[in-house]
Short mmCIF file of C-alpha atoms and ligand atoms in Angstrom, two decimals:
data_model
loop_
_atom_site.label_atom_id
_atom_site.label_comp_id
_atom_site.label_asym_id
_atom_site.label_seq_id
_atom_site.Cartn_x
_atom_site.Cartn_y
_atom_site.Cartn_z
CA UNK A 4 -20.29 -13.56 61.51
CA UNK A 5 -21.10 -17.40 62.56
CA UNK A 6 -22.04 -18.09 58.71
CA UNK A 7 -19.95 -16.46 56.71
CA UNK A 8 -16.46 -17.68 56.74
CA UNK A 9 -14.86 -14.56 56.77
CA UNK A 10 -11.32 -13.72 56.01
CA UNK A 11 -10.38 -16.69 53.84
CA UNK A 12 -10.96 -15.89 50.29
CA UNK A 13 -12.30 -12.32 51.05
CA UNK A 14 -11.26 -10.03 48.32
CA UNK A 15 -9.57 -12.31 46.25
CA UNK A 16 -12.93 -13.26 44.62
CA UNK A 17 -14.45 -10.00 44.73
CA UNK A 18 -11.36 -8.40 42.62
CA UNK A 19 -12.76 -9.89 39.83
CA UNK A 20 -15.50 -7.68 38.75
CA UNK A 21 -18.53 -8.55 38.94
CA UNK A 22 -21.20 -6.88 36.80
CA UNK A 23 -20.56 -6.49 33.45
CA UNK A 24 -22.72 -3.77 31.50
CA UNK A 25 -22.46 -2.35 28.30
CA UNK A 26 -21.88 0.92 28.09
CA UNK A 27 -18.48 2.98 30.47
CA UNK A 28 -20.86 4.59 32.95
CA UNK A 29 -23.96 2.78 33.52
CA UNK A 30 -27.57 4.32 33.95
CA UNK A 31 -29.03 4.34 37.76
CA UNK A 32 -31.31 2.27 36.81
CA UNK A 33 -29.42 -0.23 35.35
CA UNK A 34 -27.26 -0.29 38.24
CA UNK A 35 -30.60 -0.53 40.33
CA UNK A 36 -31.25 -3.91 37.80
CA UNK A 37 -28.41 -5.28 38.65
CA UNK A 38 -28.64 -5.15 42.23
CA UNK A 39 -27.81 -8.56 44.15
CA UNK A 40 -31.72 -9.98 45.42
CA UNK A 41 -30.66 -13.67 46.34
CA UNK A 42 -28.42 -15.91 48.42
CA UNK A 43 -27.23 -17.57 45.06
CA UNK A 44 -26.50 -14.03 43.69
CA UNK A 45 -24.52 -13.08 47.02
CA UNK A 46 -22.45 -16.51 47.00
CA UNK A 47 -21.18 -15.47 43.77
CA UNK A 48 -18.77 -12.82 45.40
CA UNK A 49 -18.68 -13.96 48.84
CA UNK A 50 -18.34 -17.15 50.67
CA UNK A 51 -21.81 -17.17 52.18
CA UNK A 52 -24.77 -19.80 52.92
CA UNK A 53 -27.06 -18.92 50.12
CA UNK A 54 -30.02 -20.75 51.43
CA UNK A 55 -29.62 -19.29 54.99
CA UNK A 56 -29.40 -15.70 52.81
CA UNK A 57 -32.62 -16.31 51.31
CA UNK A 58 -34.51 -17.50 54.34
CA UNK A 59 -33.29 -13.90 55.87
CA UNK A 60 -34.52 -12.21 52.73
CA UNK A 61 -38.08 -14.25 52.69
CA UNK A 62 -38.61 -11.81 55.92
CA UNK A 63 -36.48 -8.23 54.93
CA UNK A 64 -35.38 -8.10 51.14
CA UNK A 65 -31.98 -7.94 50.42
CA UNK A 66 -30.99 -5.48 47.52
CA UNK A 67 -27.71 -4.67 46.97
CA UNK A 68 -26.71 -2.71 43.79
CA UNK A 69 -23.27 -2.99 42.40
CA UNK A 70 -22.08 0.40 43.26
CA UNK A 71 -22.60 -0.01 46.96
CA UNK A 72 -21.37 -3.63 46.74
CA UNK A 73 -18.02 -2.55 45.05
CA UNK A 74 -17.49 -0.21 48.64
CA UNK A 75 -16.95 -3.76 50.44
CA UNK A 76 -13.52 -4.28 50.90
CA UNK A 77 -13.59 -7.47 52.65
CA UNK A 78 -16.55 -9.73 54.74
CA UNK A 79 -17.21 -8.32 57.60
CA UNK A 80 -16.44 -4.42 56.99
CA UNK A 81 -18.58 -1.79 58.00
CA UNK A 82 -20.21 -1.44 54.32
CA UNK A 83 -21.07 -5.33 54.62
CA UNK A 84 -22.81 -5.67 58.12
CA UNK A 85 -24.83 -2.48 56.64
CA UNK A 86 -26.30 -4.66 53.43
CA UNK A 87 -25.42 -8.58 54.18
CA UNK A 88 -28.49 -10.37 55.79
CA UNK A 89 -27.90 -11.40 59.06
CA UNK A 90 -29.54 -14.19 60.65
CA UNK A 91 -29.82 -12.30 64.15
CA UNK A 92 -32.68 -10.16 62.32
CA UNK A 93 -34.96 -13.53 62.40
CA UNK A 94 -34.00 -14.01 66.15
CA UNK A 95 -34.98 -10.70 67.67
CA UNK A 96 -36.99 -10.96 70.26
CA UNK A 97 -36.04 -7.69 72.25
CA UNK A 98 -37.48 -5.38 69.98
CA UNK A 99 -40.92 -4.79 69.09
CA UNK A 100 -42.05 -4.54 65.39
CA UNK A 101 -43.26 -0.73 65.33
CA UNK A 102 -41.94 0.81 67.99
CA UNK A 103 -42.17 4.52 67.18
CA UNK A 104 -46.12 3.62 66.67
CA UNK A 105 -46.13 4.80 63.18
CA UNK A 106 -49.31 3.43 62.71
CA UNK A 107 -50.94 4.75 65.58
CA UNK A 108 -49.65 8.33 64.09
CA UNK A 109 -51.27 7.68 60.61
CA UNK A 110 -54.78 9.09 60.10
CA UNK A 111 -54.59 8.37 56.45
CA UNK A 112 -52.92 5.91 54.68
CA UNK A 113 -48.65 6.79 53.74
CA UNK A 114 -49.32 9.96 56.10
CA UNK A 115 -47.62 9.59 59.71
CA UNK A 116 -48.50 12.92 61.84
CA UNK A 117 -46.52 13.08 64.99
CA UNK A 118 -45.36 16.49 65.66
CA UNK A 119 -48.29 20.02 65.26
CA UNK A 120 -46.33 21.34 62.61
CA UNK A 121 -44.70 18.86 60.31
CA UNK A 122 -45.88 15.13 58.76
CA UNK A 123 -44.25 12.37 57.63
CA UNK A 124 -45.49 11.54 53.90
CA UNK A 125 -44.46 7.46 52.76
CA UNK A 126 -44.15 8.10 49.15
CA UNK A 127 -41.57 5.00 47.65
CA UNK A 128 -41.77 1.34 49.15
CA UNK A 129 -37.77 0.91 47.68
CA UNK A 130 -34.65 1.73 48.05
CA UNK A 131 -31.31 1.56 46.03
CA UNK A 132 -30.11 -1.05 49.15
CA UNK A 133 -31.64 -2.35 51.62
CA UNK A 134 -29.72 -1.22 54.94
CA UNK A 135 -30.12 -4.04 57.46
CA UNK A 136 -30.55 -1.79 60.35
CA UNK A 137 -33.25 -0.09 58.48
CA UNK A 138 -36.15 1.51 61.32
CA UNK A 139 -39.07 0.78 58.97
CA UNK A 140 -37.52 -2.90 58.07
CA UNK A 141 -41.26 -4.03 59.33
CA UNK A 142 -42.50 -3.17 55.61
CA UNK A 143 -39.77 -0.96 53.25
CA UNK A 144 -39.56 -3.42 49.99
CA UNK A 145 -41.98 -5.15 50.54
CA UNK A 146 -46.07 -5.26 49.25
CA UNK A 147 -46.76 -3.85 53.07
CA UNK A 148 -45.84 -0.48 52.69
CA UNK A 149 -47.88 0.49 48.94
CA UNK A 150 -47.34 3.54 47.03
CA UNK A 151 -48.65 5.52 43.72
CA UNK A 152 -50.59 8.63 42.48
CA UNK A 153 -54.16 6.79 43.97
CA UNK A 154 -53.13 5.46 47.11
CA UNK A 155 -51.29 9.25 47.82
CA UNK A 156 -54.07 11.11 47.47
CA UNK A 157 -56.33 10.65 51.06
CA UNK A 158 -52.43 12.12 52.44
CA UNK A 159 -52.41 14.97 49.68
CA UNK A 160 -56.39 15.54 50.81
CA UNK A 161 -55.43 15.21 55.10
CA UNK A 162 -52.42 17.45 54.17
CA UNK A 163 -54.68 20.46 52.14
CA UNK A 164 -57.21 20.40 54.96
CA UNK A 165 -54.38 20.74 57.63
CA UNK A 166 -53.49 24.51 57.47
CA UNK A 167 -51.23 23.98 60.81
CA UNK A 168 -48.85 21.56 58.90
CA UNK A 169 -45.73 23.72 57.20
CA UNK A 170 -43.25 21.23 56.77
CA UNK A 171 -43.73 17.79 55.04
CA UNK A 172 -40.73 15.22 54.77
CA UNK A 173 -40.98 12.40 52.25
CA UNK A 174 -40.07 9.21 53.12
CA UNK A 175 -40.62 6.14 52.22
CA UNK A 176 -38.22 3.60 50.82
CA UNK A 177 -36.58 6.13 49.84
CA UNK A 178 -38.05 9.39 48.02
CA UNK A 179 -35.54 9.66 45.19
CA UNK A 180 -35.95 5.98 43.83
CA UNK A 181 -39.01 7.28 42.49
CA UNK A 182 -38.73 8.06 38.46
CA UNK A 183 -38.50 12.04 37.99
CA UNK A 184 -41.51 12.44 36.13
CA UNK A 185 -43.62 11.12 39.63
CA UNK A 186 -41.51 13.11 41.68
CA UNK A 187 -42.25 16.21 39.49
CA UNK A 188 -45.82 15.06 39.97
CA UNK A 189 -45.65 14.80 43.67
CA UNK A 190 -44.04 18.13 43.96
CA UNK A 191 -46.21 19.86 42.31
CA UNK A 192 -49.01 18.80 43.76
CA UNK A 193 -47.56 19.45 47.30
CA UNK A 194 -46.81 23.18 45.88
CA UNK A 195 -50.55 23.55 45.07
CA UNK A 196 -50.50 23.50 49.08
CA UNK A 197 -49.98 27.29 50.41
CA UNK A 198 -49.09 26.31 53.74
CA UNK A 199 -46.46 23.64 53.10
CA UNK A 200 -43.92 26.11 53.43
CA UNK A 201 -40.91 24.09 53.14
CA UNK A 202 -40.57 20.43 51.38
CA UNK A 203 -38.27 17.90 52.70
CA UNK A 204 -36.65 14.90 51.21
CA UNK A 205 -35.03 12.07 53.51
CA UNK A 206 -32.64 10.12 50.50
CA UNK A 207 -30.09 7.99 51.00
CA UNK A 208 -29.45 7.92 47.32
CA UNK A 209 -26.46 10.16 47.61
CA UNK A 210 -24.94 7.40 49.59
CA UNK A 211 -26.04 4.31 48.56
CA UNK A 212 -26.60 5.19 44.51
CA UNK A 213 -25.17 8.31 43.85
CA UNK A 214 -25.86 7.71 40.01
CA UNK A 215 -29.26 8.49 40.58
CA UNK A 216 -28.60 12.26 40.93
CA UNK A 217 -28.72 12.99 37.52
CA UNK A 218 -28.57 16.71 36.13
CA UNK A 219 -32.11 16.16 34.78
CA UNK A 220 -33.32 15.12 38.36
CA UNK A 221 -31.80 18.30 40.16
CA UNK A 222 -33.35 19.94 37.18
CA UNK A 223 -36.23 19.30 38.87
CA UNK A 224 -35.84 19.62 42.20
CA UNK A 225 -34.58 22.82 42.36
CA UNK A 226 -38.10 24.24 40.60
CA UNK A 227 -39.29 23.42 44.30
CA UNK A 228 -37.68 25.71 46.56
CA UNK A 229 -37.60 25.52 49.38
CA UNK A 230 -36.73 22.20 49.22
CA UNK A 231 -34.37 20.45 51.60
CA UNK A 232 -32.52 17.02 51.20
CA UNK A 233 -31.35 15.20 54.54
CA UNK A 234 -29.32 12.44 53.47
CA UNK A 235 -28.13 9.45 55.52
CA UNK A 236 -24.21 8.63 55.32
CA UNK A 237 -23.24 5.81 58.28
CA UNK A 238 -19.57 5.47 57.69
CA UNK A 239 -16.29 7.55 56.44
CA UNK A 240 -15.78 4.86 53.56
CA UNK A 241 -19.34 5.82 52.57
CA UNK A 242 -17.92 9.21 51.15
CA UNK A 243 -16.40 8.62 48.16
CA UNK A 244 -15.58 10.74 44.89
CA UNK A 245 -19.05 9.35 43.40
CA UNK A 246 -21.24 10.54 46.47
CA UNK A 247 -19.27 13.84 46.43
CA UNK A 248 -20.33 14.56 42.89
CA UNK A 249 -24.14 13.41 43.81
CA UNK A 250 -24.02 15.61 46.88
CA UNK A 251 -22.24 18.50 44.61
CA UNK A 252 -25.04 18.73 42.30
CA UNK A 253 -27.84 19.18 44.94
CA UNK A 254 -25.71 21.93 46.70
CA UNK A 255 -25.21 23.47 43.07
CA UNK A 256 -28.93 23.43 42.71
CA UNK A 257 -29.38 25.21 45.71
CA UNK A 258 -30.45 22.39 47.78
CA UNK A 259 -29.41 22.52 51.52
CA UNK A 260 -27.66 18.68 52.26
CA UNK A 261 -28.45 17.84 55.81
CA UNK A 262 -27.31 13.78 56.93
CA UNK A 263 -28.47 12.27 59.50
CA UNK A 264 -26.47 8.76 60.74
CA UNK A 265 -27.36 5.90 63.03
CA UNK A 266 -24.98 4.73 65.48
CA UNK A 267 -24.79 1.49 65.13
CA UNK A 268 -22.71 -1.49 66.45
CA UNK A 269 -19.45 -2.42 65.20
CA UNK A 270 -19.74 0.14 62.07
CA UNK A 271 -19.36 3.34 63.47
CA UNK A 272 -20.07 3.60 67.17
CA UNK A 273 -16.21 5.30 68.49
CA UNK A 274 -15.15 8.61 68.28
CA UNK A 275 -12.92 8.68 65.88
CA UNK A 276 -15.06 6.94 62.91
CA UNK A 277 -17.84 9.41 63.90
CA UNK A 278 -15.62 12.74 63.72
CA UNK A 279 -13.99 11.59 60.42
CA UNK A 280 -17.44 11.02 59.06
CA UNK A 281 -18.93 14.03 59.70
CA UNK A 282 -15.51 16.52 58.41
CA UNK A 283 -15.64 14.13 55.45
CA UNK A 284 -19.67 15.23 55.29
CA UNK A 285 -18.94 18.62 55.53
CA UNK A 286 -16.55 18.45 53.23
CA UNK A 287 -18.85 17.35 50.52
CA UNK A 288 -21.10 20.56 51.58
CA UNK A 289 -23.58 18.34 54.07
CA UNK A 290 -24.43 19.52 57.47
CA UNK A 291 -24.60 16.89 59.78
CA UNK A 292 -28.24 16.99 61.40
CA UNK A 293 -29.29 13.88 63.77
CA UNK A 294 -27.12 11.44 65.47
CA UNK A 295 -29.57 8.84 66.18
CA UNK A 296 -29.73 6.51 68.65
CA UNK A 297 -30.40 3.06 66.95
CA UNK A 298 -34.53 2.52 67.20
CA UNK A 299 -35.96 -0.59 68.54
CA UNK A 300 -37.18 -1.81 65.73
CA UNK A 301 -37.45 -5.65 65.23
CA UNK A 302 -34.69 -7.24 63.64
CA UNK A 303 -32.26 -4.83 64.74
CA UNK A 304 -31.44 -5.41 67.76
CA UNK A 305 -27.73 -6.49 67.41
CA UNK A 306 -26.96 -3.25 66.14
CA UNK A 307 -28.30 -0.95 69.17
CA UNK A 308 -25.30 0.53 71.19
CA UNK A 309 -26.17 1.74 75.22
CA UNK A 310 -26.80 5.08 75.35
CA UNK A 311 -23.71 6.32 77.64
CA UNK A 312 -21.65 5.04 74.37
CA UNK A 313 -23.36 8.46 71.80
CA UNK A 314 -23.11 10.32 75.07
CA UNK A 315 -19.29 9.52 75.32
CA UNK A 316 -19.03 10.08 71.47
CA UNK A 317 -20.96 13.60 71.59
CA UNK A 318 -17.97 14.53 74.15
CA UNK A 319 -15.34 14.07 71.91
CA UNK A 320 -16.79 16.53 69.42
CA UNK A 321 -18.76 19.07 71.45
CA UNK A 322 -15.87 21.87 71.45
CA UNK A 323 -13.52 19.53 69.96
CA UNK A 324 -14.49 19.33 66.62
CA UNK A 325 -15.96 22.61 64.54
CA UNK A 326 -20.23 23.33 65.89
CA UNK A 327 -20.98 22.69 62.17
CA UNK A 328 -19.44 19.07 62.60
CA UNK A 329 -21.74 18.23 65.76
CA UNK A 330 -25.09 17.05 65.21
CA UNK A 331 -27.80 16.51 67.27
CA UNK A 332 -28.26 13.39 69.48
CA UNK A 333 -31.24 12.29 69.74
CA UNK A 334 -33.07 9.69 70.70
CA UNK A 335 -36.77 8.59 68.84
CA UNK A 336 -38.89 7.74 71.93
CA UNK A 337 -40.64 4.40 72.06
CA UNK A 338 -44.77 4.94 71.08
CA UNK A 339 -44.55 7.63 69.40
CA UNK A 340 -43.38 10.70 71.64
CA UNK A 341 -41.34 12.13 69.43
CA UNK A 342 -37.18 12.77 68.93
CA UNK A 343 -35.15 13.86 72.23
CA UNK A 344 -32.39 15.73 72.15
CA UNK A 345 -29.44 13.39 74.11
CA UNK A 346 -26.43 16.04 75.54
CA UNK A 347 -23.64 15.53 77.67
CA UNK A 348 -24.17 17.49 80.76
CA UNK A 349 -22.00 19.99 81.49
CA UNK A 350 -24.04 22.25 83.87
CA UNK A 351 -23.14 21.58 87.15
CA UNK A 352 -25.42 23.74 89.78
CA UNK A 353 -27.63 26.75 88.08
CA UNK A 354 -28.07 28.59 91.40
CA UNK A 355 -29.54 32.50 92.07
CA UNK A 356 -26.02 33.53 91.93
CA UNK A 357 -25.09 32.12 88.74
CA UNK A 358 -24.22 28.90 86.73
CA UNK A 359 -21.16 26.72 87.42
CA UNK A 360 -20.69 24.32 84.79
CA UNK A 361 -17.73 21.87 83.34
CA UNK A 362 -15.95 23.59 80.14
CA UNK A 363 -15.78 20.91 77.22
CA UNK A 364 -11.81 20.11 78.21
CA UNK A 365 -12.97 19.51 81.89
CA UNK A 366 -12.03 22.89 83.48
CA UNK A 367 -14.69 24.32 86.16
CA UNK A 368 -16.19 27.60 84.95
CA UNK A 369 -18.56 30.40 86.43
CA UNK A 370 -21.15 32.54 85.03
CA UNK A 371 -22.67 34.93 87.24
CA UNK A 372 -26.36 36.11 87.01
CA UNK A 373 -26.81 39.78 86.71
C1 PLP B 413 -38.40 12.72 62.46
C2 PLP B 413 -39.77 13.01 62.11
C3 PLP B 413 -40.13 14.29 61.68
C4 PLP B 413 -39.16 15.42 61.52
O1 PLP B 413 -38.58 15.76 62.74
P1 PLP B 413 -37.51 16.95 62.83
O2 PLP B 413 -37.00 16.90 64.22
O3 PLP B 413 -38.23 18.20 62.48
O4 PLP B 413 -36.45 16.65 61.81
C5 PLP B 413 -41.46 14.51 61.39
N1 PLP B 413 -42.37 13.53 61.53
C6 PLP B 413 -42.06 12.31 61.95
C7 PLP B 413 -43.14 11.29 62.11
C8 PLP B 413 -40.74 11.99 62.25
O5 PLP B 413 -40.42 10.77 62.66
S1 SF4 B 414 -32.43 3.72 52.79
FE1 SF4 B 414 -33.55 4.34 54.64
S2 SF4 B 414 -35.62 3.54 54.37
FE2 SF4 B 414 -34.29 2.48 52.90
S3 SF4 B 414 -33.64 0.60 53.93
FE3 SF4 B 414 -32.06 2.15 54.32
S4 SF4 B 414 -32.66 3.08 56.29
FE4 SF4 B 414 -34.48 1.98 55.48
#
């Protein structure tokens, strides 16, 4: 923590509530409005260096609306090292600023095209908090990474000329920050596409400002089938009756909830927080998708976790925990060659005879060839 006296005064000042607003259940985007942007802001509810906050934020914004902010219990908690500047992201000098060479993938501008079948469309530079660990920290909230109707359309044009793309995911910032009459825009003009055969939102809105999943936006969504949502829930305390609702009305509009989570230091990288998060996930009808090994993207580096670690963690669910709690591990290889599946080995020696492998409880098993 270094500058942020922790313990001390933790909760005591945060018990008073902060934000006031005027009506019982506040809009999402007054919430969004009322997000905490500055070190003077942040020192109102916790003892931190406010000028240290704000050289931090000078570099990667800070936003953190009051929702999210009322899931810190106390300095130092694994919603706080998830939204509070840190002044290790200045100090990075292990990883490099774009390291899945996004850039390098983009033949148009917002479009990233990695994979034969599927792009990557950057359609919102914001989101409703800025998550420290963030993998596209290099430009999300800030003038670097521009968005609208006229700077979209050389993607829409690359993406209507590209017959052997079926999939598109919209990212950004995050997709669902955007008002509903652009997203209803957006979609519709990615419908007028006949071979995008399935649409696919990456939102951590469900998470991080649950209010924004209003009635009128699953309204519509769900005129947009198929249409898939993967969300991105880090930590058990994350899932709480607010984000159950959100999640609720995209399942309700037919909307299949995939998460993916980063492992990351300190927060969630043991066994225990991990299989709790993903039960509470499915619990809320999301099917936990990626585990992702933390990127190496600058400014993050204090949050990566060695690989062995996820390995370790995948071994304590494979066959332990119910196949629709285990996601993937994977891995998103440095310049740009894609996401690798990361599994514990349990094959032993896959001979002419037959395959002798480890069962998931460590007994020795045989399968012979026919
Ligand atoms: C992750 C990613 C995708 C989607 O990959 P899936 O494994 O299909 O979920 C597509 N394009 C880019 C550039 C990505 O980073
Ligand atoms: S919501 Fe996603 S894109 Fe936005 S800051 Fe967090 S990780 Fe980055």
């Amino acid at each position: 923590m270094g500058l942020f006296e922790r313990a001390r005064h933790s909760s005591t000042r945060w018990s008073q509530r902060p934000m006031s607003f005027t009506t019982l259940a506040p809009s999402w985007q007054e919430l969004l409005a009322a997000s905490v942007t500055t070190g003077a802001e942040l020192a109102r509810y916790f003892p931190v260096d406010a000028v240290l906050v704000d050289q931090i934020c000078r570099r990667y914004p800070m936003r953190i609306n009051p929702y999210y902010l009322t899931l810190i219990e106390k300095p130092g908690d694994p919603i706080w090292r998830q939204a509070i500047p840190d002044p290790r992201e200045l100090t990075d000098t292990v990883c490099p600023e774009d390291p899945l060479a996004e850039e390098r993938l983009s033949p148009v501008a917002n479009l990233v095209h990695k994979y034969p079948d599927r792009a990557l469309l950057l359609v919102a530079s914001q989101c409703a908090m800025y998550c420290r660990f963030c993998t596209r920290k290099r430009k999300v909230g800030t003038a670097a990474l521009a968005v609208g109707r006229k700077r979209l359309e050389p993607a829409l044009a690359y993406l209507a000329r590209t017959p052997t793309i079926h999939d598109v995911l919209l990212s950004g910032g995050d997709p669902l920050l955007l008002p509903d009459g652009e997203l209803l825009w957006l979609l519709t003009e990615l419908r007028r596409i006949p071979h995008l055969e399935i649409i696919r939102l990456g939102s951590r809105v469900p998470c991080t400002l649950p209010q924004r999943i209003t009635p009128r936006l699953t309204g519509v969504l769900k005129k947009f089938h198929p249409l898939y949502i993967n969300t991105h829930f880090n930590h058990p305390l994350e899932i709480t009756p607010e984000a159950a609702l959100a999640c609720a009305r995209l399942a309700d509009a037919g909307i299949p909830l995939g998460n993916q989570t980063v492992l990351l230091k300190g927060i969630n990288d043991d066994a225990a927080t991990i299989k709790e998060l993903m039960r509470g996930l499915l619990r809320i009808r999301v099917k936990p998708y990626y585990l992702f090994q933390g990127d190496l993207s600058r400014g993050t580096n204090h949050f990566r976790t060695p690989v062995a670690q996820g390995l370790a963690i995948m071994r304590e669910l494979i066959g332990h925990t119910s196949g629709l709690a285990t996601p993937t591990f994977a891995l998103d290889a440095p310049d740009g060659a894609g996401k690798i599946p990361l599994t514990p080995d349990y094959q032993q020696e896959l001979g002419p005879e037959g395959l002798r492998f480890i069962s998931y409880d460590g007994r020795p098993c045989q399968y012979p060839n026919p």
